[in-house]
Tab-separated table of C-alpha atoms and ligand atoms in Angstrom:
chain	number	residue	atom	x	y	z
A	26	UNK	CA	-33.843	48.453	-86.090
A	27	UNK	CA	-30.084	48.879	-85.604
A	28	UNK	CA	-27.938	46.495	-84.403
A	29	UNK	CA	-25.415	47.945	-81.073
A	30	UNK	CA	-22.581	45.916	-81.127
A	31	UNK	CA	-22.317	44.625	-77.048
A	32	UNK	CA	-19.471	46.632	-76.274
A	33	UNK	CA	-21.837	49.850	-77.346
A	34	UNK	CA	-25.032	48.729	-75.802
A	35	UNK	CA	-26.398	48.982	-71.978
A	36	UNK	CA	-24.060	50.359	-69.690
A	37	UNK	CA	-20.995	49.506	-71.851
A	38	UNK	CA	-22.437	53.037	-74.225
A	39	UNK	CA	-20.601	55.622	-73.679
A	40	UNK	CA	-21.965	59.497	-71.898
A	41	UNK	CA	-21.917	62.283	-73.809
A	42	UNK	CA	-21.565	64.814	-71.198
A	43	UNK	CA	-18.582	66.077	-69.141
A	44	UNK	CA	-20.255	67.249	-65.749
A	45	UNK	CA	-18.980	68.795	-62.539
A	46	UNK	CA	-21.065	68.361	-59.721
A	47	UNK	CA	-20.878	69.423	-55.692
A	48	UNK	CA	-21.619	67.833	-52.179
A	49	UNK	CA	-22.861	64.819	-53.796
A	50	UNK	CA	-26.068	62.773	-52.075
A	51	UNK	CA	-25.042	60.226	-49.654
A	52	UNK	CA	-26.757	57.248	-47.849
A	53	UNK	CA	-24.969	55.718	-44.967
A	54	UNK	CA	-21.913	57.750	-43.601
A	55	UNK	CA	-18.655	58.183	-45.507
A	56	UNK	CA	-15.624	57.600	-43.189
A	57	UNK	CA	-13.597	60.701	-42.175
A	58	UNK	CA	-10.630	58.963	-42.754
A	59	UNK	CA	-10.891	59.334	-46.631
A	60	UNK	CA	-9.549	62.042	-47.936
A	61	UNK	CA	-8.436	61.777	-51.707
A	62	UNK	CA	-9.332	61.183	-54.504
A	63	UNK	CA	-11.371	58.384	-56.190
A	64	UNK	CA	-10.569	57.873	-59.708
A	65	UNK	CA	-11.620	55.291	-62.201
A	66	UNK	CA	-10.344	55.152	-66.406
A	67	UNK	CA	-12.249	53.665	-69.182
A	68	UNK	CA	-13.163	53.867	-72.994
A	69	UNK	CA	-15.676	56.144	-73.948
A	70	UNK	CA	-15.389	56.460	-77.623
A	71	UNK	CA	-16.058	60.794	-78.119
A	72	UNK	CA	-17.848	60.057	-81.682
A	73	UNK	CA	-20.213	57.412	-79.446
A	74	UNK	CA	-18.030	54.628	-82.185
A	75	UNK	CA	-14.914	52.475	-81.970
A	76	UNK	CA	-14.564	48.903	-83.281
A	77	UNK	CA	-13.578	46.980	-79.658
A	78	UNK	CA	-14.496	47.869	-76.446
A	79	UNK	CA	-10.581	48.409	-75.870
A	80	UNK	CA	-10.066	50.849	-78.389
A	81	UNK	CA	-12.647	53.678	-76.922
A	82	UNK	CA	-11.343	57.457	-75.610
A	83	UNK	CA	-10.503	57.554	-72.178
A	84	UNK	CA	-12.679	59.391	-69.709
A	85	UNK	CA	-11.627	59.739	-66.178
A	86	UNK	CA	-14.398	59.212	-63.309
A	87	UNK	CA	-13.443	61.041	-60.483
A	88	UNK	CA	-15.029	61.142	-56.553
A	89	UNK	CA	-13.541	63.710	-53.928
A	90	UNK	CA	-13.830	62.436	-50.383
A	91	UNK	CA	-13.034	65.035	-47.770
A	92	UNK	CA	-14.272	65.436	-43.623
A	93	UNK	CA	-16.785	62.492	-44.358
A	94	UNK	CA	-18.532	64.229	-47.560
A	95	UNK	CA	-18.413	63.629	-51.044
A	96	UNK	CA	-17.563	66.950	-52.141
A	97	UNK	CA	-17.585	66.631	-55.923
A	98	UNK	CA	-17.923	64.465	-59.001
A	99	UNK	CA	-16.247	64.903	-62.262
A	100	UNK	CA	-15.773	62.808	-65.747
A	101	UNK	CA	-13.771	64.215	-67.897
A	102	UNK	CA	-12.106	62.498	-71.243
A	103	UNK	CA	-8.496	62.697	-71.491
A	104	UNK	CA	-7.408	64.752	-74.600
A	105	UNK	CA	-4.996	62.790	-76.078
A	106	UNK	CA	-3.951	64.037	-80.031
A	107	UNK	CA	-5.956	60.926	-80.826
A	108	UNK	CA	-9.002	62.367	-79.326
A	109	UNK	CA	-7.965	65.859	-79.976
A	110	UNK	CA	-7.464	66.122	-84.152
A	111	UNK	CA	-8.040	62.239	-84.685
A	112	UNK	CA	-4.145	61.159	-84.998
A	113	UNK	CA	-3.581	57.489	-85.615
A	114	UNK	CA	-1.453	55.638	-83.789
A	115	UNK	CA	0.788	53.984	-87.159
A	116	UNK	CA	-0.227	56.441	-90.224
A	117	UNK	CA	-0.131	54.397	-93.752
A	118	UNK	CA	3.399	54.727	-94.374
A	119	UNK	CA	4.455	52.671	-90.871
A	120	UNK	CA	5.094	56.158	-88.497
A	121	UNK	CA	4.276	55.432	-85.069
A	122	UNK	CA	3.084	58.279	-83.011
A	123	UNK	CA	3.669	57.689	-79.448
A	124	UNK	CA	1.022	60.164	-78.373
A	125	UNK	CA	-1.927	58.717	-80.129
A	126	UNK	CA	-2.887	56.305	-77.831
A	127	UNK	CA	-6.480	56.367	-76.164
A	128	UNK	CA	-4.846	56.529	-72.257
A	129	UNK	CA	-8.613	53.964	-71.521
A	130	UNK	CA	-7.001	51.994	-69.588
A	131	UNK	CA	-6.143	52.717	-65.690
A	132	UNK	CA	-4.828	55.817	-64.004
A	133	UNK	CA	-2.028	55.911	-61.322
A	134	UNK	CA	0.229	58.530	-59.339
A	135	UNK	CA	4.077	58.170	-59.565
A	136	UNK	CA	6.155	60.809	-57.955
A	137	UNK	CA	3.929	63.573	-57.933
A	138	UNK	CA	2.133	62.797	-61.466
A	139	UNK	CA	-1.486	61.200	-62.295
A	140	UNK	CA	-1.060	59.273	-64.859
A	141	UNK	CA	-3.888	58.258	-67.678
A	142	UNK	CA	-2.587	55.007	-69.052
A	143	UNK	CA	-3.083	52.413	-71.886
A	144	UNK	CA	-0.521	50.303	-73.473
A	145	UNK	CA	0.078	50.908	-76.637
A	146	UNK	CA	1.649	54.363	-76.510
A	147	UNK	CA	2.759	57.000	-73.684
A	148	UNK	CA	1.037	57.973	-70.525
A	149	UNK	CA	-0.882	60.966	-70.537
A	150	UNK	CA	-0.188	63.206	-67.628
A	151	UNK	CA	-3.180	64.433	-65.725
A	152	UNK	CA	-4.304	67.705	-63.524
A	153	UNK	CA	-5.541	67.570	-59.313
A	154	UNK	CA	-4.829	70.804	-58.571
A	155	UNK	CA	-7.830	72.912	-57.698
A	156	UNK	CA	-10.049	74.620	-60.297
A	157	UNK	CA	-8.323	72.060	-62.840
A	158	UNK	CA	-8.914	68.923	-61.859
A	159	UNK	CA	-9.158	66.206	-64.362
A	160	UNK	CA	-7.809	68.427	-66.795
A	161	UNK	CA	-5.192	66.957	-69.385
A	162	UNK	CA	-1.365	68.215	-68.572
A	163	UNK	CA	0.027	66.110	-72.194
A	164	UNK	CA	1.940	63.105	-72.859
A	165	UNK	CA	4.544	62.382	-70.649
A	166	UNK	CA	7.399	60.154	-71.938
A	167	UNK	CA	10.162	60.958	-68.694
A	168	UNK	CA	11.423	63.857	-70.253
A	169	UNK	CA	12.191	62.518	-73.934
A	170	UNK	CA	13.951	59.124	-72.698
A	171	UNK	CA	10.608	56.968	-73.049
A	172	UNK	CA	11.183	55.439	-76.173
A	173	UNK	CA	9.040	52.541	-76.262
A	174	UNK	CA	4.783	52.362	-75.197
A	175	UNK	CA	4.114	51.920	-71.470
A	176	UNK	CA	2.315	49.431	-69.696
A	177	UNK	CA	-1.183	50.306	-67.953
A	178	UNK	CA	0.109	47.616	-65.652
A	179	UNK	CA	3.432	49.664	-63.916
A	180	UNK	CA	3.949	48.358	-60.300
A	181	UNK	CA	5.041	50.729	-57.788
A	182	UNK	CA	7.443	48.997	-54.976
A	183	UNK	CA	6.131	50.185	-51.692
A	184	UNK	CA	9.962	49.405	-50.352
A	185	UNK	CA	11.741	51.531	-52.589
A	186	UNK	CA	9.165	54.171	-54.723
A	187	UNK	CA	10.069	52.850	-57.517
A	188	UNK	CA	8.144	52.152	-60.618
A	189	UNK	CA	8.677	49.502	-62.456
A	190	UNK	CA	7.225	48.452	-65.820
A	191	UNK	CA	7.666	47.500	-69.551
A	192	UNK	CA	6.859	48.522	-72.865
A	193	UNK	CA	6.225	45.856	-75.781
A	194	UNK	CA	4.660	45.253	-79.360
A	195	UNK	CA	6.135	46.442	-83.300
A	196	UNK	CA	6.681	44.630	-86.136
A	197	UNK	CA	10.497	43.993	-85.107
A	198	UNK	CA	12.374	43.083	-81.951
A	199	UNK	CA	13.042	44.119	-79.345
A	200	UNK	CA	9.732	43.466	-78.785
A	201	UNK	CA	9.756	43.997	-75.242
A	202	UNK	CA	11.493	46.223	-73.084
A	203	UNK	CA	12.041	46.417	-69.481
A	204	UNK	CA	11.540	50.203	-67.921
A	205	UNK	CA	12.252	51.487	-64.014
A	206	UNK	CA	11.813	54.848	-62.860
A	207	UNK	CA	13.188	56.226	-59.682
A	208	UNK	CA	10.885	57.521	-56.669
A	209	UNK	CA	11.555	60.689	-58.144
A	210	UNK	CA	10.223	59.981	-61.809
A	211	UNK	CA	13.109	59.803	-63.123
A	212	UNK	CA	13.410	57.189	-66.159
A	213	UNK	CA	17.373	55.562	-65.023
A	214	UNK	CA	16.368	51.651	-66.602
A	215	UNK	CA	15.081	50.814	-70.304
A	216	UNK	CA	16.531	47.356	-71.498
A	217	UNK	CA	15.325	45.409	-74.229
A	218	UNK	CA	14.209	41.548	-73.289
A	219	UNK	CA	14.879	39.172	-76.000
A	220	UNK	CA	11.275	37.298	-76.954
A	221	UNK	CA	10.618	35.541	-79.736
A	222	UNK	CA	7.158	37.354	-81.492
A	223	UNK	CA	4.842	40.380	-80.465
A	224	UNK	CA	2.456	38.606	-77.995
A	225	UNK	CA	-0.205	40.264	-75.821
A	226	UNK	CA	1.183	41.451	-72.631
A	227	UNK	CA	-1.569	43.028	-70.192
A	228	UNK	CA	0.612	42.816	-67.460
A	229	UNK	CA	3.542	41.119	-65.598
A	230	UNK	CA	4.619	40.445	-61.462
A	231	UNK	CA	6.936	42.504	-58.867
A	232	UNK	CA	8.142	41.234	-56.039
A	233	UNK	CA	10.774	42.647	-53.339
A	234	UNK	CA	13.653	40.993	-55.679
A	235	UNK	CA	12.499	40.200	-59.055
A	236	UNK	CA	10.818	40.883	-62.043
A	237	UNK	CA	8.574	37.819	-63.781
A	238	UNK	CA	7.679	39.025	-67.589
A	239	UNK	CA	4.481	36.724	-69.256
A	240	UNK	CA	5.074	35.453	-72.855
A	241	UNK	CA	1.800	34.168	-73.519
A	242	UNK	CA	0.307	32.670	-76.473
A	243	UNK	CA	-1.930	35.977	-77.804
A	244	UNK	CA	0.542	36.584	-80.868
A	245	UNK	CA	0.290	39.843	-82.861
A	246	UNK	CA	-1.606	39.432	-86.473
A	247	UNK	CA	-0.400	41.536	-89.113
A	248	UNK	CA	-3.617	40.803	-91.203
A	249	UNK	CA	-6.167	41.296	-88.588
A	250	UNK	CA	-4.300	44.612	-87.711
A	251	UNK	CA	-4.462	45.603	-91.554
A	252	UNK	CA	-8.274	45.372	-90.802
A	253	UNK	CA	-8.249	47.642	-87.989
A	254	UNK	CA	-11.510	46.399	-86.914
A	255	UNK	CA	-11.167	44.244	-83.717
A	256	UNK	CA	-7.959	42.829	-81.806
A	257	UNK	CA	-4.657	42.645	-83.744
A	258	UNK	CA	-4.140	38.883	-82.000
A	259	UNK	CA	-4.586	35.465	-82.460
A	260	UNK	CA	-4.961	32.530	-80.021
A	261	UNK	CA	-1.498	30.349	-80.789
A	262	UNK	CA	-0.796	28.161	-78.360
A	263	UNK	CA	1.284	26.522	-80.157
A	264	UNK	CA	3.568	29.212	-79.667
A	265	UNK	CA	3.961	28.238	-76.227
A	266	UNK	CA	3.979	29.782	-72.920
A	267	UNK	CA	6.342	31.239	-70.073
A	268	UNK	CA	7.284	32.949	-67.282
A	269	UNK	CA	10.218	35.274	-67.657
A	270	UNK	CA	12.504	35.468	-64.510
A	271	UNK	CA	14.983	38.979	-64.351
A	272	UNK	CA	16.562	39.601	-60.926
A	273	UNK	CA	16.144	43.626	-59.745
A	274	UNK	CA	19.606	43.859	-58.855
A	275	UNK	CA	20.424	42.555	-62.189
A	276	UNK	CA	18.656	44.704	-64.498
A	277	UNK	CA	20.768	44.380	-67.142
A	278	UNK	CA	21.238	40.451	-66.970
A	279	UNK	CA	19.747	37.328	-68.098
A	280	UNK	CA	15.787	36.945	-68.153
A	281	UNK	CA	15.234	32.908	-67.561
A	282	UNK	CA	12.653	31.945	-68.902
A	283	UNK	CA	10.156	28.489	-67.569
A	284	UNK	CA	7.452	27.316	-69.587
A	285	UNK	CA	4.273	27.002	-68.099
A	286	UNK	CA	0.767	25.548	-70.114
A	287	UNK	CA	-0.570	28.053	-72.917
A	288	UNK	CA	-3.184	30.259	-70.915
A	289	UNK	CA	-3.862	34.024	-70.863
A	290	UNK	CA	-3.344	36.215	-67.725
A	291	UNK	CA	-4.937	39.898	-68.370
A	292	UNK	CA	-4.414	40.257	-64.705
A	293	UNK	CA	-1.596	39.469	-61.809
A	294	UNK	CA	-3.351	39.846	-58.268
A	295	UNK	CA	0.406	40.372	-56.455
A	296	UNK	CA	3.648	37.974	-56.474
A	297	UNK	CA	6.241	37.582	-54.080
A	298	UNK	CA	9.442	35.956	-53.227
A	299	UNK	CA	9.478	32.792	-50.658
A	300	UNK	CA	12.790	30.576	-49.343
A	301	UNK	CA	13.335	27.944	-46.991
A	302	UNK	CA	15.706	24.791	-46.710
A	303	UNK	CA	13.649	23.493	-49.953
A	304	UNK	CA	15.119	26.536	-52.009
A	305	UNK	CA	13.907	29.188	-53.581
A	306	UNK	CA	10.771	30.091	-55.133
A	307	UNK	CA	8.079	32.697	-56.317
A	308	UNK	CA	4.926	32.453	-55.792
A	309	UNK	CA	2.341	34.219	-58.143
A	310	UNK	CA	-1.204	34.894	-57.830
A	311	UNK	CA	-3.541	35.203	-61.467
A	312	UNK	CA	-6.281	35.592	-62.392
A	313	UNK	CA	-6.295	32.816	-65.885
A	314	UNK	CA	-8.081	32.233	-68.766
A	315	UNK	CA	-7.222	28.875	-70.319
A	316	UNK	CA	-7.463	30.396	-74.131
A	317	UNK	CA	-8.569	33.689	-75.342
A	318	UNK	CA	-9.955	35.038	-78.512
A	319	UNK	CA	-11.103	32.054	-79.826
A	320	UNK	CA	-14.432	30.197	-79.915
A	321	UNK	CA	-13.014	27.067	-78.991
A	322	UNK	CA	-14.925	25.543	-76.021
A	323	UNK	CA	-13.961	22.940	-73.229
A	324	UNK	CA	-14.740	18.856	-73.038
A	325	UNK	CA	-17.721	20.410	-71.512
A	326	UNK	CA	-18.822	22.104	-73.956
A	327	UNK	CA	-17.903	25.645	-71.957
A	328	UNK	CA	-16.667	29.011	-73.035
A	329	UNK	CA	-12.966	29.859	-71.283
A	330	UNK	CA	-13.587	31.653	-68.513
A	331	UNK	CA	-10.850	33.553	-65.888
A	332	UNK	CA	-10.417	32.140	-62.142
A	333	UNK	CA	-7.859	32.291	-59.731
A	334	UNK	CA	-5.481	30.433	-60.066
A	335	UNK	CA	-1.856	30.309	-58.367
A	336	UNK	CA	2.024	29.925	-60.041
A	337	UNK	CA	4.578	28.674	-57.646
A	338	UNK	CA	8.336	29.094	-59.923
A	339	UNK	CA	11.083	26.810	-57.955
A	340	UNK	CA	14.415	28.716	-58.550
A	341	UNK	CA	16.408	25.821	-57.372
A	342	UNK	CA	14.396	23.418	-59.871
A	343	UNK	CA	13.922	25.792	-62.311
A	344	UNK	CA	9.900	23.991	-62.498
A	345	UNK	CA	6.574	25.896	-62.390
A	346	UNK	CA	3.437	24.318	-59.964
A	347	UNK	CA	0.178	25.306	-61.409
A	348	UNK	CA	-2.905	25.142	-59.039
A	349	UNK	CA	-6.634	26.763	-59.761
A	350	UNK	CA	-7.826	27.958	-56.491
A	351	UNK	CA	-11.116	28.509	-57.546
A	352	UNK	CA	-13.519	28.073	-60.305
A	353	UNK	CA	-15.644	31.533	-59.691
A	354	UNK	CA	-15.108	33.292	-62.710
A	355	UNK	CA	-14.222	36.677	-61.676
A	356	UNK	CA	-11.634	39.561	-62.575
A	357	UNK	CA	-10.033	42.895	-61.546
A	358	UNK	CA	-7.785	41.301	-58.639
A	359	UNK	CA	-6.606	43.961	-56.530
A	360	UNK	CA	-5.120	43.953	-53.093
A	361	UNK	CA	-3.625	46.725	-50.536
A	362	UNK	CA	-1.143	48.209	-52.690
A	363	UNK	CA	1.171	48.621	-49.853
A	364	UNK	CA	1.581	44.821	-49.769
A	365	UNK	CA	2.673	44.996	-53.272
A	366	UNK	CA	5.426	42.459	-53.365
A	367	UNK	CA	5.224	40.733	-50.538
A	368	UNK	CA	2.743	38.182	-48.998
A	369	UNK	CA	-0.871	39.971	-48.580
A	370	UNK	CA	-3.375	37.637	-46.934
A	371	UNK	CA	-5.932	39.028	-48.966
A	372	UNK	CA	-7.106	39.325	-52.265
A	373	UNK	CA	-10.324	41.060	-54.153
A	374	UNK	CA	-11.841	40.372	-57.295
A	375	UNK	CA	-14.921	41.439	-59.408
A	376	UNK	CA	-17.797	39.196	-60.247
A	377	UNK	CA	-19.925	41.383	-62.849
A	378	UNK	CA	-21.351	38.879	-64.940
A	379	UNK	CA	-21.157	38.483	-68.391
A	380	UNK	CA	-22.492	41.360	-70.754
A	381	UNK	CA	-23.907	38.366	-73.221
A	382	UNK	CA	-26.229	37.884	-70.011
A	383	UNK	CA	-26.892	41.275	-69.604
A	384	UNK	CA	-26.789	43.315	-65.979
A	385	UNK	CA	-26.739	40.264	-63.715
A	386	UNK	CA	-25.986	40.418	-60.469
A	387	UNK	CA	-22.897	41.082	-59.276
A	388	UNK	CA	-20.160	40.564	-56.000
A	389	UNK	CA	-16.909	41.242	-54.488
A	390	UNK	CA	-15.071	38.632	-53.208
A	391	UNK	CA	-12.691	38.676	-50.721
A	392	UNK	CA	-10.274	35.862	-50.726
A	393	UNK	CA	-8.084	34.723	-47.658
A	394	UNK	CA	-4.909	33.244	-49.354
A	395	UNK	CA	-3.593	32.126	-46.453
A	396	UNK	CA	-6.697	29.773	-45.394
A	397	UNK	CA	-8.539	29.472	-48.849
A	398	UNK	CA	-11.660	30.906	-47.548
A	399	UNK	CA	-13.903	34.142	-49.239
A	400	UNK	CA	-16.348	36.479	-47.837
A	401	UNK	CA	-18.365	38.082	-50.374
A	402	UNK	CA	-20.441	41.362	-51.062
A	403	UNK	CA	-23.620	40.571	-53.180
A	404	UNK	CA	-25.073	43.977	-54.681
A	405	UNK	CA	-28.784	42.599	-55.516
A	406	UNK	CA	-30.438	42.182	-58.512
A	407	UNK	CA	-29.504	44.938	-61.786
A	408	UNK	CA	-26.416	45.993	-59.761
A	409	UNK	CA	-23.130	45.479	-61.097
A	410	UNK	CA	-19.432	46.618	-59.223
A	411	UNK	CA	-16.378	47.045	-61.256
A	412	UNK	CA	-12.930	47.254	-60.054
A	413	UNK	CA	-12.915	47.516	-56.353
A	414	UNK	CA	-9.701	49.825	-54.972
A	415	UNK	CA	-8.260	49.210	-51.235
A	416	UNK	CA	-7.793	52.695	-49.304
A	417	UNK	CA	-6.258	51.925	-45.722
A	418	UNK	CA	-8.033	52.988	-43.022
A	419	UNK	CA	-4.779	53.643	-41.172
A	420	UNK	CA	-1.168	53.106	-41.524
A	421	UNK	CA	-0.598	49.676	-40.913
A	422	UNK	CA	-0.249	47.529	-44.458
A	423	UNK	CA	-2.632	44.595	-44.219
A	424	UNK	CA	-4.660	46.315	-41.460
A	425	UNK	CA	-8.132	47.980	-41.942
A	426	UNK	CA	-9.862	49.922	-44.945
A	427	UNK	CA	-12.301	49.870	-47.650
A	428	UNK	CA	-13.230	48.870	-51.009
A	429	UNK	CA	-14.260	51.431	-53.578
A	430	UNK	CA	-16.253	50.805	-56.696
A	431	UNK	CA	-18.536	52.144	-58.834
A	432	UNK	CA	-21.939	50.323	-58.879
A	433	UNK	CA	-23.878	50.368	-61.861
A	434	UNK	CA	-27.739	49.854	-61.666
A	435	UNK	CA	-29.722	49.069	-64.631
A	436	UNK	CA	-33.241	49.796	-62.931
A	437	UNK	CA	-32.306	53.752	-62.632
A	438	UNK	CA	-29.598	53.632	-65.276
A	439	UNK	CA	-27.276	55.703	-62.423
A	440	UNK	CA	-24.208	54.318	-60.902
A	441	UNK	CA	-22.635	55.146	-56.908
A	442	UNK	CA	-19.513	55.159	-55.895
A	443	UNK	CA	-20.338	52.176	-53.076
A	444	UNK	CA	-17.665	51.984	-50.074
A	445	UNK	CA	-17.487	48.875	-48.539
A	446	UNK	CA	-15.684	47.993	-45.130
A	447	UNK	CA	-13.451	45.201	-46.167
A	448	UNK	CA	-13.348	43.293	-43.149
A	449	UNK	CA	-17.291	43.110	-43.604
A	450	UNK	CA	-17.493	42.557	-46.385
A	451	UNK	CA	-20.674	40.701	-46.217
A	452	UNK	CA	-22.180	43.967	-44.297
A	453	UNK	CA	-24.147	46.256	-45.973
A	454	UNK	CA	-21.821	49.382	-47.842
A	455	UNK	CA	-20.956	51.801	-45.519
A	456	UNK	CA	-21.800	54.798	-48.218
A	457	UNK	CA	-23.350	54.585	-51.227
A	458	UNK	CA	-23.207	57.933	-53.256
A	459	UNK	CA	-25.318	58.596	-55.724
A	460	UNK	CA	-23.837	60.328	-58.613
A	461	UNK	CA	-25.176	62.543	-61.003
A	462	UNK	CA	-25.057	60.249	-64.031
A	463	UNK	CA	-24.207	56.949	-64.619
A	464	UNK	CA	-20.711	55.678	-64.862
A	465	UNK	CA	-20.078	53.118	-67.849
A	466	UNK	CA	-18.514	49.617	-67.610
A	467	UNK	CA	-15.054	50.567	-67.574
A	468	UNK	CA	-11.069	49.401	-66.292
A	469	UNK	CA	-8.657	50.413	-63.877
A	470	UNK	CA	-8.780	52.950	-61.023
A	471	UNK	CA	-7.127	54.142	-57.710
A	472	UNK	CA	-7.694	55.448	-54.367
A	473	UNK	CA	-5.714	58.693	-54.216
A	474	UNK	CA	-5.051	59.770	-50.895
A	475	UNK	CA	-4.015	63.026	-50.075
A	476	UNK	CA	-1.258	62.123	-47.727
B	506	FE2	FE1	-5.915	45.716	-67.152
């Protein structure tokens, strides 16, 4: 009898096959308008091992949409030297290698380059170009001056083509450091941000005039790192929480920092700046776990589980209003990235179930931030979305498109790529394609459109 740990078992086991496959099978009718590229990361540990789900080899899941067909499928790992001849990350002496990381995590285009991302060490740089699609270019660290890891979190700012993001972690400050690239890719920002430990940081906000950093109480843990079996944090909330404030045409200035109540945020749905006669403010949208990594339960006896929840930061009062907006536990907020920064009326999250309950049913919601109200796709019994990616349907931000997700469905063991119109949501998908194998539980993905 062997014992699978969960994050090996069901649909969370990784494939063992790389496979290229043409004009895929379709039911319903995949809009014309798509023409990209569908891409999706994840861990898929190569030696079918790893000791967390987070710590597996990334493999790339890739759709190509073009005149209304599916025209091919590929999943490909990307060859980082960890995957390639097995080079740690920290070797025994302290040595960190930059390029070791697992690039698992999500996979994004800045200025020209697909980028395989995780964020412990350097982007990996990936091919589109025909006949080599999927294939791994190398690290990429902005021509040498990438000194620190890189987020899997970078926003892009749909205003200027910028991307901004951080790097953090080590055994010594600075533990954080603040990163922008120009629209061309060039690296022209890197700033350390004075913090007082190595805490967990998924992700942080954008909006059209500042940067919000998340100190939040998932502190680094030298021992449990020593171990190398599991994740290198502890739950610590007595190291407090807070919400780090750095103006973007102040990059080098003062981050101000506002405590909010110890939580954990893998995942900001979009942030943006707000002023009236009351002052100024920003107003962030999470999704928030109220503890992580820890067995501790609630009065009620429940496990901590993620929900929306919103941050409102008064710059004049220099407070932070906390509200939970819902109490569906969900994840994987996404909206239409060309909104990034500013108010979008909509938001979309994953409900997949827990994997302790196996392959439950699972939904998309669609919430209206503006009224509070949520349509919802429900994919049946078995059926289970991930991430869900917006691609426009024309070019007005905020206007009409789809979701994309891969579906995974435990009664065949296959997944689709499912399109749903996301103004109908409730409506059945507009395509469903069936791909060749199935596509395990993974992270982060885009819509890649050709123009
Ligand atoms: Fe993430």
């Amino acid at each position: 009898m062997t014992n699978t740990p969960a994050h090996l078992a069901g649909n969370f086991a990784p494939v063992t096959e790389e496979l290229t496959a043409h004009d895929l099978p379709v039911t319903g009718a995949i809009p014309p308008e798509l023409s990209g590229w569908y891409l999706r990361n994840g861990p898929n540990p190569h030696d079918a091992a790893s000791g967390h789900w987070f710590f597996g080899d990334g493999m790339v899941h890739g759709v190509r949409l073009e005149g209304g067909r599916a025209t091919s499928y590929r999943n490909r790992w990307v060859r980082t030297s960890a995957f390639a001849h097995g080079a740690p990350l920290r070797d025994e002496e302290g040595n960190v290698d930059l390029t070791a990381g697992r690039a698992n995590t999500h996979v994004v285009r800045h200025a020209g380059r697909t980028l395989a991302l995780i964020e412990s060490s350097f982007p990996y740089e990936l091919d589109l170009r025909k006949g080599h699609e999927l294939d791994t270019v190398g690290p990429h660290d902005f021509g040498g001056r990438l000194a620190t890891p890189m987020t899997a979190h970078p926003k892009s700012c749909p205003d200027t083509g910028e991307l901004h993001f951080f790097g953090y972690g080590g055994r010594e400050a600075p533990y954080l450091t603040y990163h922008r690239a120009d629209a061309a890719g060039e690296l022209t920002i890197s700033r350390p941000v004075d913090v007082p430990a190595h805490t967990m940081m998924h992700d942080f906000h954008l909006t059209a005039a500042h940067v919000v950093f998340m100190d939040l109480p998932v502190v680094f843990d030298e021992e449990r790192a020593r171990s190398r079996q599991g994740m290198p944090y502890t739950w610590r909330p007595d190291h407090g929480a807070r919400l780090g404030v750095l103006r973007r045409d102040d990059p080098y200035g003062a981050v101000r920092w506002l405590p909010i109540e110890p939580c954990y945020v893998f995942h900001a749905l979009n942030a943006y700046d707000e002023s009236d006669a009351d002052g100024e403010r920003i107003v962030l949208h999470v999704i928030r776990y109220p503890r992580l990594f820890t067995d501790e339960r609630d009065e009620r006896g429940e496990r901590a589980r993620p929900a929306l929840w919103r941050w409102t930061v008064d710059l004049t009062r220099g407070t932070v209003r906390e509200e939970q907006l819902d109490d569906q536990p969900c994840e994987f907020p996404r909206i239409d990235d060309r909104l990034a920064g500013h108010s979008a009326r909509y938001g979309h999250v994953t409900v997949a179930g827990s994997p302790e309950a196996g392959p439950a049913a699972g939904e998309l919601l669609r919430y209206d931030l503006g009224t509070g109200s949520v349509a919802r796709h429900t994919f049946g019994p078995g059926r289970v979305p991930a991430e869900a990616a917006f691609a426009p349907a024309d070019d007005r931000p905020g206007g009409p498109g789809w979701l994309l997700t891969y579906v995974y469905d435990a009664a065949t063991d296959r997944s689709d790529l499912v399109i749903l119109d996301a103004d109908d949501l409730a409506a059945p998908p507009v395509a469903a394609i069936h791909l060749p194998q199935r596509v395990p539980y993974g992270f982060h993905g885009n819509w890649l459109a050709d123009h």
